[in-house]
XYZ file of C-alpha atoms in Angstrom:
775
model
C 0.000 0.000 0.000
C 1.363 3.426 -0.948
C 2.257 5.610 2.014
C 1.496 9.325 2.041
C 4.691 11.290 1.373
C 4.164 13.521 4.441
C 4.945 10.646 6.826
C 8.231 9.679 5.108
C 11.743 10.512 6.270
C 13.945 12.641 3.970
C 15.836 9.564 2.697
C 12.653 7.609 2.119
C 11.091 10.633 0.452
C 14.077 10.835 -1.920
C 13.641 7.172 -2.799
C 9.920 7.761 -3.351
C 10.701 10.693 -5.659
C 13.084 8.482 -7.633
C 10.340 5.857 -7.859
C 7.925 8.467 -9.215
C 10.503 9.616 -11.773
C 11.163 6.032 -12.858
C 7.425 5.398 -13.090
C 6.999 8.448 -15.307
C 9.800 7.271 -17.587
C 8.252 3.799 -17.679
C 4.815 5.120 -18.620
C 6.295 7.300 -21.373
C 8.299 4.357 -22.713
C 5.179 2.199 -22.647
C 3.314 4.911 -24.546
C 5.955 4.915 -27.238
C 5.984 1.115 -27.380
C 2.208 0.925 -27.779
C 2.279 3.649 -30.440
C 5.006 1.863 -32.395
C 3.106 -1.419 -32.230
C -0.084 0.282 -33.469
C 1.751 1.866 -36.436
C 3.534 -1.337 -37.434
C 0.505 -3.567 -36.897
C 2.419 -5.735 -34.433
C 1.636 -6.920 -30.932
C 3.276 -5.052 -28.089
C 3.392 -6.230 -24.497
C -0.182 -5.967 -23.197
C -0.815 -2.950 -20.986
C -2.365 -3.729 -17.594
C -6.147 -3.437 -17.609
C -8.858 -3.348 -14.947
C -12.238 -4.848 -15.834
C -15.102 -3.823 -13.563
C -17.620 -6.629 -13.054
C -20.865 -6.491 -11.095
C -24.590 -6.996 -11.275
C -27.112 -4.406 -12.320
C -27.304 -1.438 -9.958
C -24.168 -2.550 -8.069
C -22.728 0.883 -8.796
C -20.042 -0.082 -11.318
C -20.165 3.051 -13.453
C -20.363 5.330 -10.413
C -17.277 3.645 -8.903
C -15.327 4.046 -12.151
C -16.179 7.756 -12.213
C -15.126 8.129 -8.591
C -11.800 6.423 -9.340
C -11.251 8.810 -12.252
C -12.311 11.900 -10.308
C -14.726 13.166 -12.979
C -18.085 12.101 -14.385
C -18.513 10.949 -17.963
C -20.836 7.919 -17.913
C -24.573 7.169 -17.812
C -25.458 6.094 -14.273
C -28.659 5.589 -12.317
C -31.237 2.997 -11.294
C -31.881 -0.049 -13.447
C -29.706 -1.120 -16.347
C -27.781 1.839 -17.694
C -24.554 0.408 -19.184
C -25.520 -1.580 -22.278
C -22.180 -1.409 -24.090
C -18.755 -1.900 -22.497
C -16.981 1.429 -21.979
C -13.207 1.103 -22.409
C -11.215 3.973 -20.903
C -7.670 4.019 -22.231
C -5.772 6.123 -19.723
C -2.452 7.557 -20.779
C 0.050 9.324 -18.575
C 0.738 12.817 -19.958
C 2.550 15.241 -17.641
C 1.521 18.188 -19.837
C -2.231 17.601 -19.373
C -3.352 19.438 -16.235
C -6.985 18.634 -17.045
C -8.357 15.430 -18.599
C -8.105 15.426 -22.392
C -10.679 13.031 -23.815
C -11.096 11.546 -27.271
C -13.942 9.325 -28.474
C -12.408 6.717 -30.755
C -14.303 5.156 -33.664
C -15.696 1.749 -32.781
C -17.799 -0.873 -34.494
C -21.190 -0.003 -33.105
C -24.177 1.249 -35.049
C -24.116 4.636 -33.399
C -20.426 5.219 -34.145
C -21.108 5.820 -37.844
C -22.616 9.241 -37.162
C -19.493 10.329 -35.334
C -17.262 9.000 -38.103
C -19.279 10.818 -40.775
C -19.189 14.023 -38.762
C -15.415 13.668 -38.314
C -15.773 13.734 -34.528
C -14.255 10.321 -33.804
C -10.611 10.632 -32.811
C -10.813 14.360 -31.980
C -10.788 15.931 -28.538
C -14.294 16.210 -27.086
C -15.727 17.816 -23.956
C -16.833 15.454 -21.218
C -20.438 16.610 -21.647
C -20.462 15.489 -25.292
C -18.990 12.108 -24.410
C -21.565 11.648 -21.673
C -24.370 12.576 -24.090
C -23.088 10.062 -26.623
C -22.942 7.242 -24.048
C -26.476 8.024 -22.855
C -27.759 8.082 -26.442
C -26.181 4.681 -27.136
C -27.714 3.179 -24.009
C -31.135 4.548 -24.945
C -30.783 3.172 -28.481
C -29.891 -0.293 -27.219
C -32.714 -0.205 -24.680
C -35.157 -0.094 -27.615
C -33.146 -2.588 -29.663
C -34.177 -6.286 -29.676
C -30.672 -7.354 -28.601
C -30.705 -4.903 -25.626
C -26.896 -5.208 -25.257
C -23.857 -4.954 -27.510
C -20.371 -6.407 -27.126
C -18.820 -3.527 -29.109
C -16.853 -1.229 -26.857
C -17.266 2.518 -26.585
C -13.611 3.503 -26.599
C -12.503 6.688 -24.880
C -8.879 7.773 -24.644
C -8.027 10.009 -21.704
C -4.706 11.770 -21.172
C -4.013 13.214 -17.747
C -1.001 13.918 -15.576
C -2.530 12.099 -12.582
C -3.397 8.796 -14.265
C -1.177 5.814 -15.096
C -1.057 3.855 -18.341
C -4.136 1.805 -17.717
C -7.277 0.564 -19.381
C -10.460 0.463 -17.296
C -13.378 -1.376 -18.857
C -16.869 -0.832 -17.442
C -19.008 -3.809 -18.454
C -22.807 -4.189 -18.612
C -24.341 -5.350 -15.356
C -24.929 -9.057 -14.835
C -28.592 -10.068 -14.657
C -30.359 -12.505 -12.313
C -33.584 -13.286 -14.213
C -36.609 -14.949 -12.673
C -37.318 -18.555 -13.723
C -40.177 -19.514 -15.991
C -40.917 -19.561 -19.691
C -42.370 -16.063 -19.661
C -38.916 -14.713 -18.692
C -37.089 -16.419 -21.554
C -36.113 -13.120 -23.196
C -34.513 -11.826 -20.007
C -32.844 -15.209 -19.464
C -31.267 -15.113 -22.918
C -30.055 -11.552 -22.279
C -28.537 -12.663 -18.960
C -26.714 -15.449 -20.786
C -25.399 -13.007 -23.413
C -24.151 -10.516 -20.804
C -22.432 -13.256 -18.799
C -20.675 -14.525 -21.933
C -19.576 -10.971 -22.746
C -18.175 -10.424 -19.241
C -16.298 -13.735 -19.226
C -14.682 -12.848 -22.538
C -13.479 -9.515 -21.115
C -11.871 -11.004 -17.994
C -10.295 -14.126 -19.500
C -6.962 -12.455 -20.393
C -4.262 -13.256 -17.843
C -2.948 -9.690 -17.664
C -6.324 -8.264 -16.630
C -7.112 -7.231 -13.080
C -10.726 -8.008 -12.160
C -12.557 -5.493 -10.001
C -15.345 -7.670 -8.597
C -18.227 -5.676 -7.089
C -20.536 -7.249 -4.517
C -23.544 -5.313 -3.204
C -24.332 -7.508 -0.210
C -24.034 -7.531 3.590
C -23.322 -11.259 3.830
C -20.181 -12.619 2.153
C -21.793 -16.031 1.820
C -23.801 -14.616 -1.087
C -21.299 -14.890 -3.959
C -23.443 -13.337 -6.667
C -20.716 -11.709 -8.787
C -17.956 -14.033 -7.594
C -19.902 -16.940 -9.091
C -19.141 -15.581 -12.575
C -15.621 -14.328 -11.817
C -14.477 -17.629 -10.313
C -15.373 -19.439 -13.523
C -12.404 -17.602 -15.054
C -10.269 -16.909 -11.956
C -11.044 -19.792 -9.547
C -8.535 -18.729 -6.870
C -9.297 -14.999 -7.187
C -5.553 -14.553 -7.730
C -6.061 -11.512 -9.948
C -9.321 -10.285 -8.426
C -9.854 -7.254 -6.213
C -13.079 -7.617 -4.239
C -15.065 -4.435 -3.559
C -18.174 -4.016 -1.460
C -20.084 -1.014 -2.821
C -22.657 1.294 -1.206
C -21.057 1.016 2.220
C -23.050 3.986 3.551
C -26.328 2.076 3.096
C -24.985 -1.153 4.622
C -23.733 0.406 7.847
C -27.293 1.303 8.748
C -28.346 -2.350 8.375
C -26.013 -3.669 11.117
C -27.518 -3.827 14.612
C -24.506 -5.248 16.485
C -20.781 -4.603 16.461
C -20.083 -8.299 15.866
C -21.951 -8.112 12.556
C -19.730 -5.236 11.456
C -16.613 -7.195 12.512
C -17.615 -10.152 10.365
C -18.398 -7.817 7.480
C -15.004 -6.079 7.662
C -13.084 -9.338 8.277
C -14.827 -12.124 6.327
C -14.044 -15.637 7.617
C -11.933 -17.921 5.441
C -14.920 -20.191 4.888
C -16.633 -17.339 3.025
C -13.584 -15.918 1.218
C -10.965 -18.586 0.639
C -8.266 -18.113 -1.958
C -5.407 -15.772 -2.758
C -7.478 -12.596 -3.032
C -5.588 -9.518 -4.219
C -5.148 -7.279 -1.163
C -6.064 -10.230 1.136
C -9.330 -8.531 2.188
C -12.195 -6.720 0.425
C -12.341 -2.971 -0.106
C -15.378 -0.914 0.970
C -16.525 2.129 -0.977
C -19.321 4.694 -1.071
C -19.973 7.114 -3.923
C -22.158 10.160 -3.262
C -25.237 10.276 -5.452
C -25.813 13.174 -7.789
C -24.572 14.383 -11.138
C -22.227 17.194 -12.115
C -23.743 19.988 -14.162
C -25.374 23.382 -14.277
C -29.027 22.280 -14.559
C -31.406 22.305 -11.618
C -31.180 18.501 -11.278
C -27.382 18.595 -10.835
C -26.033 18.184 -7.314
C -22.434 19.184 -8.020
C -21.480 22.254 -10.030
C -18.029 20.944 -10.950
C -15.904 17.812 -10.788
C -13.923 19.417 -7.991
C -17.078 19.469 -5.843
C -17.656 15.854 -6.799
C -14.158 14.849 -5.618
C -14.605 16.759 -2.354
C -17.887 14.962 -1.772
C -16.130 11.629 -2.287
C -13.496 12.518 0.306
C -16.155 13.717 2.750
C -18.123 10.500 2.225
C -15.035 8.471 3.157
C -14.617 10.372 6.406
C -18.298 9.880 7.263
C -18.063 6.145 6.535
C -15.047 5.771 8.839
C -16.847 7.696 11.602
C -20.014 5.596 11.187
C -18.043 2.346 11.361
C -16.170 3.442 14.482
C -19.450 4.413 16.068
C -20.978 0.997 15.303
C -17.888 -0.875 16.480
C -17.397 1.229 19.594
C -13.690 1.501 18.811
C -11.366 3.217 16.400
C -10.408 1.563 13.112
C -6.867 0.307 12.725
C -4.579 1.634 10.007
C -5.020 -1.551 7.956
C -8.806 -1.245 8.225
C -8.778 2.419 7.204
C -6.623 1.594 4.174
C -9.520 -0.539 2.876
C -12.219 2.108 3.336
C -12.995 4.598 0.584
C -12.449 5.209 -3.117
C -9.114 6.999 -2.611
C -7.560 3.991 -0.857
C -8.842 1.661 -3.583
C -7.287 3.934 -6.189
C -3.937 3.977 -4.357
C -3.998 0.180 -4.158
C -4.746 -0.187 -7.873
C -2.008 2.283 -8.795
C 0.522 0.403 -6.679
C -0.638 -2.903 -8.149
C -0.359 -1.570 -11.683
C 3.049 -0.086 -10.977
C 4.260 -3.521 -9.902
C 2.779 -5.056 -13.058
C 4.618 -2.496 -15.184
C 7.895 -3.094 -13.360
C 7.528 -6.867 -13.686
C 6.934 -6.517 -17.428
C 10.152 -4.561 -18.107
C 12.477 -7.616 -18.260
C 10.057 -9.248 -20.705
C 9.915 -6.232 -23.018
C 13.691 -5.998 -23.582
C 13.944 -9.437 -25.325
C 10.831 -8.540 -27.330
C 12.509 -5.374 -28.577
C 15.674 -7.330 -29.379
C 13.642 -9.668 -31.570
C 11.919 -6.754 -33.324
C 15.298 -5.105 -33.900
C 16.700 -8.251 -35.524
C 13.635 -8.582 -37.732
C 13.778 -4.947 -38.866
C 17.521 -5.260 -39.598
C 16.905 -8.346 -41.739
C 14.108 -6.597 -43.666
C 16.337 -3.571 -44.289
C 19.090 -5.822 -45.602
C 16.628 -7.509 -47.986
C 15.354 -4.144 -49.254
C 18.916 -2.943 -49.925
C 19.560 -6.159 -51.860
C 16.399 -5.637 -53.926
C 17.429 -2.066 -54.735
C 20.847 -3.287 -55.919
C 19.146 -5.894 -58.144
C 17.115 -3.329 -60.089
C 18.835 -3.926 -63.468
C 17.290 -5.597 -66.510
C 19.243 -8.876 -66.528
C 18.793 -9.547 -62.805
C 15.110 -8.655 -62.914
C 14.484 -11.030 -65.808
C 16.263 -13.817 -63.998
C 14.351 -12.987 -60.837
C 11.059 -13.120 -62.752
C 11.946 -16.549 -64.176
C 12.805 -17.858 -60.726
C 9.564 -16.446 -59.343
C 7.698 -18.097 -62.243
C 9.252 -21.496 -61.493
C 8.620 -21.172 -57.753
C 5.019 -20.192 -58.393
C 4.410 -23.233 -60.610
C 6.051 -25.554 -58.079
C 3.699 -24.288 -55.356
C 0.744 -24.709 -57.704
C 1.759 -28.297 -58.407
C 2.229 -29.025 -54.693
C -1.247 -27.688 -53.931
C -2.768 -30.136 -56.403
C -0.670 -33.047 -55.157
C -1.438 -32.202 -51.522
C 0.280 -30.237 -48.747
C -0.425 -28.828 -45.285
C 1.714 -25.677 -45.199
C -1.121 -23.252 -45.995
C -3.335 -22.820 -42.889
C -6.761 -24.428 -43.480
C -8.512 -21.910 -41.222
C -7.467 -19.151 -43.621
C -7.548 -20.799 -47.051
C -9.628 -23.935 -46.584
C -13.342 -24.215 -47.282
C -15.945 -26.515 -45.852
C -18.488 -28.013 -48.220
C -21.057 -25.423 -47.147
C -18.699 -22.533 -47.984
C -17.733 -24.195 -51.245
C -21.373 -24.539 -52.259
C -22.050 -20.892 -51.407
C -19.083 -19.589 -53.417
C -18.819 -22.195 -56.182
C -22.433 -23.245 -56.670
C -24.342 -26.419 -55.792
C -25.189 -29.552 -57.786
C -28.964 -29.253 -58.152
C -31.353 -30.414 -60.839
C -34.951 -29.690 -61.733
C -36.164 -31.210 -58.446
C -33.656 -29.154 -56.363
C -32.339 -32.338 -54.803
C -29.339 -31.724 -52.506
C -27.195 -34.368 -50.810
C -27.074 -33.759 -47.011
C -23.644 -32.799 -45.700
C -23.498 -35.783 -43.360
C -23.559 -38.152 -46.359
C -20.552 -36.466 -47.976
C -17.074 -37.551 -46.830
C -14.965 -34.693 -45.393
C -17.867 -32.252 -45.706
C -16.957 -30.387 -42.518
C -13.230 -30.211 -43.260
C -11.645 -27.023 -44.607
C -9.962 -28.167 -47.811
C -8.092 -26.553 -50.690
C -6.152 -27.622 -53.786
C -6.281 -31.214 -54.954
C -8.211 -32.371 -51.877
C -10.984 -29.864 -52.599
C -11.023 -30.867 -56.287
C -11.403 -34.541 -55.328
C -14.224 -33.785 -52.868
C -16.118 -31.792 -55.509
C -15.801 -34.654 -57.990
C -16.932 -37.146 -55.338
C -19.975 -35.003 -54.602
C -20.741 -34.882 -58.347
C -20.602 -38.689 -58.541
C -22.780 -39.080 -55.468
C -25.394 -36.541 -56.578
C -25.679 -37.695 -60.211
C -25.399 -41.367 -59.246
C -28.397 -41.056 -56.937
C -30.626 -39.507 -59.612
C -33.604 -41.589 -60.633
C -35.447 -41.475 -63.897
C -37.993 -38.633 -63.862
C -41.677 -39.694 -63.804
C -43.350 -40.500 -67.136
C -46.986 -39.679 -67.805
C -49.377 -41.631 -70.014
C -49.759 -38.581 -72.230
C -45.992 -38.518 -72.836
C -46.069 -42.201 -73.830
C -48.970 -41.724 -76.270
C -47.384 -38.600 -77.805
C -44.078 -40.413 -78.198
C -45.737 -43.272 -80.116
C -46.567 -41.198 -83.172
C -47.140 -42.784 -86.609
C -44.615 -44.821 -88.564
C -43.938 -44.087 -92.245
C -45.060 -47.534 -93.446
C -47.680 -48.724 -90.940
C -49.880 -47.407 -88.151
C -48.768 -49.878 -85.500
C -47.025 -48.866 -82.286
C -43.272 -49.353 -81.787
C -42.853 -49.257 -78.026
C -39.079 -49.746 -78.193
C -38.813 -46.535 -80.216
C -41.250 -44.847 -77.815
C -39.055 -45.817 -74.860
C -35.924 -44.506 -76.636
C -37.568 -41.147 -77.410
C -38.683 -40.706 -73.818
C -35.389 -41.880 -72.256
C -33.049 -39.671 -74.291
C -35.262 -36.596 -73.788
C -35.431 -37.129 -70.039
C -31.687 -37.846 -69.821
C -30.669 -34.764 -71.803
C -32.835 -32.440 -69.698
C -31.646 -34.063 -66.468
C -27.872 -34.295 -66.956
C -27.004 -31.170 -68.949
C -27.383 -28.730 -65.979
C -25.037 -30.872 -63.882
C -22.382 -30.631 -66.561
C -22.364 -26.825 -66.423
C -22.455 -26.859 -62.607
C -19.451 -29.184 -62.437
C -17.461 -26.957 -64.786
C -18.241 -23.834 -62.751
C -17.386 -25.534 -59.429
C -14.058 -26.973 -60.600
C -13.078 -23.686 -62.255
C -13.753 -21.882 -58.968
C -11.550 -24.369 -57.094
C -8.732 -23.937 -59.618
C -8.835 -20.137 -59.392
C -8.434 -20.374 -55.616
C -4.947 -21.816 -56.158
C -3.437 -18.430 -57.097
C -3.742 -16.571 -53.743
C -2.718 -19.712 -51.837
C 0.399 -20.091 -54.020
C 1.269 -16.424 -53.431
C 0.960 -16.982 -49.675
C 3.255 -20.014 -49.837
C 5.859 -18.023 -51.752
C 5.702 -15.234 -49.187
C 6.009 -17.784 -46.401
C 9.172 -19.133 -48.025
C 10.717 -15.674 -48.094
C 9.659 -14.538 -51.559
C 8.544 -10.916 -51.307
C 5.361 -10.985 -53.362
C 4.750 -7.280 -52.742
C 7.712 -6.481 -55.029
C 6.163 -8.714 -57.689
C 2.637 -7.286 -57.577
C 2.500 -6.611 -61.316
C 4.011 -10.025 -62.104
C 1.537 -11.810 -59.805
C -1.364 -9.960 -61.440
C -0.067 -10.904 -64.899
C 0.339 -14.568 -63.892
C -3.145 -14.559 -62.373
C -4.675 -13.049 -65.513
C -2.908 -15.608 -67.729
C -3.927 -18.465 -65.415
C -7.556 -17.320 -65.358
C -7.671 -17.107 -69.157
C -6.098 -20.538 -69.520
C -8.348 -22.145 -66.886
C -11.520 -20.608 -68.350
C -10.706 -21.630 -71.932
C -9.627 -25.128 -70.810
C -12.805 -25.594 -68.752
C -14.953 -24.439 -71.667
C -13.184 -26.800 -74.073
C -13.519 -29.691 -71.632
C -17.190 -28.935 -71.068
C -17.803 -28.867 -74.836
C -16.180 -32.308 -75.153
C -18.440 -33.635 -72.393
C -21.422 -31.990 -74.078
C -20.601 -33.789 -77.339
C -20.634 -37.086 -75.461
C -23.945 -36.288 -73.831
C -25.479 -35.245 -77.168
C -24.283 -38.404 -78.912
C -25.469 -40.626 -76.039
C -28.910 -38.999 -76.070
C -29.266 -38.882 -79.870
C -28.869 -42.519 -80.845
C -29.518 -45.499 -78.582
C -27.012 -48.330 -78.869
C -28.388 -51.282 -76.961
C -24.963 -52.706 -76.173
C -24.130 -49.400 -74.442
C -27.458 -48.300 -72.982
C -28.784 -51.665 -71.785
C -26.204 -52.320 -69.079
C -28.321 -54.194 -66.555
C -29.806 -56.959 -68.719
C -30.383 -59.289 -65.775
C -32.716 -56.779 -64.174
C -34.605 -56.274 -67.409
C -34.894 -60.045 -67.971
C -36.277 -60.442 -64.448
C -38.878 -57.808 -65.211
C -39.975 -59.521 -68.435
C -40.212 -62.885 -66.668
C -42.546 -61.390 -64.088
C -44.329 -59.493 -66.824
C -45.092 -62.718 -68.780
C -46.230 -64.538 -65.642
C -48.590 -61.736 -64.662
C -50.051 -61.564 -68.179
C -50.665 -65.321 -68.509
C -54.247 -65.173 -67.281
C -55.247 -62.312 -69.507
C -53.584 -63.955 -72.513
C -55.498 -67.244 -72.026
C -58.732 -65.316 -71.836
C -57.879 -63.381 -74.979
C -56.934 -66.689 -76.715
C -60.307 -68.290 -76.055
C -62.075 -65.178 -77.163
C -60.044 -64.853 -80.340
C -60.572 -68.558 -81.177
C -64.339 -68.116 -81.094
C -64.096 -65.126 -83.352
C -61.892 -67.090 -85.712
C -64.411 -69.902 -86.045
C -67.207 -67.435 -86.659
C -65.270 -65.804 -89.425
C -64.745 -69.109 -91.196
C -68.407 -70.006 -90.614
C -69.418 -67.092 -92.813
C -68.094 -69.008 -95.824
C -70.504 -71.907 -96.622
C -68.187 -73.526 -99.190
C -65.725 -75.586 -97.209
C -63.613 -76.115 -100.279
C -62.749 -72.469 -100.213
C -60.741 -73.083 -97.068
C -57.008 -73.384 -97.731
C -55.640 -76.841 -97.339
C -52.774 -75.591 -95.326
C -55.227 -74.293 -92.769
C -56.807 -77.666 -92.492
C -53.507 -79.322 -92.009
C -52.497 -76.779 -89.467
C -55.644 -77.450 -87.605
C -54.909 -81.109 -87.555
C -51.304 -80.573 -86.520
C -52.308 -78.139 -83.760
C -54.551 -80.724 -82.375
C -51.578 -83.087 -82.384
C -49.224 -80.483 -80.846
C -51.394 -78.277 -78.581
C -48.484 -76.626 -76.559
C -47.035 -75.114 -79.747
C -50.437 -73.807 -80.722
C -50.885 -72.223 -77.297
C -47.440 -70.529 -77.518
C -48.108 -69.158 -80.981
C -51.522 -67.997 -79.907
C -50.073 -66.163 -76.876
C -47.524 -64.444 -79.125
C -50.225 -63.313 -81.499
C -52.333 -62.059 -78.629
C -49.322 -60.199 -77.135
C -48.684 -58.515 -80.477
C -52.334 -57.670 -80.728
C -52.278 -55.975 -77.330
C -49.027 -54.075 -78.006
C -48.250 -53.606 -81.680
C -51.728 -53.481 -83.258
C -53.624 -51.811 -80.440
C -53.454 -48.055 -79.835
C -55.247 -48.289 -76.521
C -52.535 -47.982 -73.825
C -53.027 -51.054 -71.698
C -51.346 -51.457 -68.300
C -49.045 -54.082 -69.769
C -47.865 -51.693 -72.496
C -47.389 -48.901 -70.016
C -45.297 -51.111 -67.747
C -43.280 -52.303 -70.705
C -42.421 -48.717 -71.703
C -41.579 -47.802 -68.122
C -39.133 -50.693 -67.868
C -37.386 -49.837 -71.126
C -37.167 -46.097 -70.335
C -35.688 -46.717 -66.889
C -33.191 -49.193 -68.353
C -32.047 -46.787 -71.078
C -31.907 -43.840 -68.631
C -29.742 -45.886 -66.256
C -27.357 -46.760 -69.066
C -27.056 -43.109 -70.129
C -26.431 -42.038 -66.513
C -23.604 -44.548 -66.028
C -21.968 -43.571 -69.307
C -22.360 -39.849 -68.510
C -20.739 -40.240 -65.085
C -17.741 -42.198 -66.341
C -17.008 -40.068 -69.400
C -17.551 -36.718 -67.624
C -15.191 -37.511 -64.757
C -12.600 -38.921 -67.148
C -12.719 -35.921 -69.456
C -12.519 -33.322 -66.686
C -9.496 -35.131 -65.270
C -7.829 -35.446 -68.678
C -8.781 -32.113 -70.265
C -9.009 -29.741 -67.269
C -6.784 -31.079 -64.496
C -3.940 -32.469 -66.620
C -3.513 -29.365 -68.854
C -2.959 -27.273 -65.716
C -0.206 -29.705 -64.761
C 1.545 -30.177 -68.107
C 0.494 -27.331 -70.430
C 0.242 -24.334 -68.071
C 4.020 -24.008 -67.342
C 4.896 -23.642 -71.022
C 2.067 -21.159 -71.582
C 3.100 -18.958 -68.633
C 6.763 -19.068 -69.684
C 5.780 -18.030 -73.214
C 3.679 -15.184 -71.828
C 6.605 -14.095 -69.631
C 9.161 -14.130 -72.463
C 6.835 -12.188 -74.746
C 6.441 -9.573 -72.009
C 10.250 -9.316 -71.762
C 10.381 -8.453 -75.452
C 7.643 -5.834 -75.209
C 8.445 -3.855 -72.083
C 9.988 -4.799 -68.738
C 7.749 -2.262 -66.999
C 4.722 -4.318 -68.023
C 5.936 -6.992 -65.583
C 7.723 -5.125 -62.833
C 6.729 -1.454 -63.134
C 10.358 -0.580 -62.430
C 9.714 3.097 -61.721
C 7.041 2.398 -59.129
C 9.076 -0.473 -57.685
C 12.153 1.715 -57.223
C 10.039 4.392 -55.539
C 8.273 1.928 -53.224
C 11.542 0.243 -52.262
C 13.084 3.619 -51.468
C 10.090 4.548 -49.297
C 10.199 1.180 -47.559
C 13.908 1.613 -46.865
C 13.286 4.996 -45.248
C 10.440 3.588 -43.137
C 12.602 0.688 -41.953
C 15.431 3.043 -41.030
C 13.033 5.143 -38.938
C 11.601 1.988 -37.368
C 15.094 0.768 -36.472
C 15.925 4.068 -34.813
C 12.727 4.004 -32.760
C 13.275 0.394 -31.682
C 16.880 1.179 -30.768
C 15.793 4.200 -28.729
C 13.155 2.100 -26.957
C 15.717 -0.603 -26.203
C 18.013 1.944 -24.635
C 15.154 3.546 -22.717
C 13.863 0.273 -21.266
C 17.413 -0.850 -20.460
C 17.945 2.412 -18.564
C 14.603 2.022 -16.757
C 15.422 -1.572 -15.840
C 18.801 -0.519 -14.480
C 17.234 2.299 -12.446
C 14.503 0.070 -11.065
C 17.038 -2.532 -9.998
C 19.103 0.113 -8.213
C 15.995 1.446 -6.435
C 15.100 -2.044 -5.247
C 18.610 -2.393 -3.833
C 18.294 0.972 -2.032
C 15.036 -0.122 -0.467
């Protein structure tokens, strides 16, 4: 705990002054480090942060304002804070009054400030307070009620350390029951938000409990899910002035001030809770304002502390010890946090020096590479460099197709759902879609050859599961038509007409969808190859024009190759659906034979009936001729022979009756309809199998293989032709020389800043070590 300077001896006061000077140097160095990291897009050592956690109406926002010494937030009864408010405090010895800036965030309401040019500029506290209140009111009427996007405020002040204080929305304890489901979901969302804010190891958790009995761990229940031992948690009991009045006996106050280990076990920061009271009332000039200035507000805080100490002593019947007084009031909490943060800063110094050493080595290496690139800016070296880049690019492209794991899947891979969204789905007229769970590796993020193989497997699975579309009786009758030499029906021709028409309409869309999907997968290879080159040390930024030229040539080649391959597949589909070759289309003859066997068995009864009926008609027709000599002798002999060989007669009669019911009869009987169905399904199945095999084979041979064996020669030819035309068309030498010069200057400045920071932190570390020895 920091000791007031008035009680120190001259020697101790000198040491304390040296500590303050070292702390100021440390904060300034940290400022510069954070600024450098922000400019370079790197990660600096995390600055200590305090996250305030509590339930609704626990007084979180009021406590944060009291710690700061000025009001800026939206406080009051009920839920006020609906977005986290992040206060980035920066030590600035030249700021005698708080200098505040509202930084642009990601919230809906921030757009107005960005459009007005307000974000990032200095703003009065009243304007910041009005903005926070407006955001809370907006979210109160919004269905979500809360937002995880932070309202970011940067404050520079000579009395504040480098620190980030985050005021979070209040935790909610909703009532049970289905009618409170909305509030329950909001409570879940707020708790998730709070846990995400306090999970970082460098954060200090300011846990607020508004209770008189430490057995009620309302806020600690959430905090201990992240910090089970409370090792980085400062426990604060708020609204002390209201609790003192609730105690009837001195023993109750003793237990409240000194919680038993059974209620608070663990390595709590500060060993015991802090107790605070914040006077109610807002700062302003209106009639509702209680304080006319922030100075009055700070005086009221100090007066409230004195009153709380007096009330406690009166209840206890004794004076408070020094240790007990150091835990009463906002000012003592602030001193404790400052001391805690100072220790965190001091402990981080030895870790920052190696970090700066690493950054210095990296910047030196980059500067050396830039100097080498500048020295290589002549025509012969640039041509050779372009050829090497071309070869490296093609090698990475080939490796992607063969398979590799260097490129991170979370950045470049795609699941099947993402692939379908970006590259299209395999859907036909019935919008049939294979569920993801039936597709192998559907949830994996793939790229390159693995993604190509999965797309082809999905194509096989989707097309292979297609059944012949339904056939109506009208379609069968219309397909029968009239022959050029007789008016009989040719059901084999009818089946062929129906099958090829259905097959063409069914399979052609899948052909175009497969071409589009595979072309999309191939085009994804370019950015992944560029990443792999950059990972291997190739500076793709100096080859921007070359990469764009290679990409344009690759896209043209891939598009023309895909179109040519698709046209080949289309020729196959047209030929397969134009002329039916039974040796090709009738693949499953066993199934068709089984159908005809069952067909003949089921028709036996009807054929016998038709035979008897036709025999009677036959006799009647001959009975019309009274002269028996007019009958042909062959007929008589046949009659006699049929009587001798009745099974043959029955077989011939059944054949005649079958022809009569199919070939000579235009009325579509069930037997004819079933016969056409069987033939159409058989032909359709044959076309589908042939389409699947030839399409996959042709896309592999005429799309995949040309990228492997023809693309290198094409890109080399394009590169050599560009060399003959103009070197600037590949490298843009003028722009490259300018950008390299600018990059060299930036790296030199960066090196100087890193070197200065190294020296500054080394000096601070040396001074801190000497101060620790003096103590």
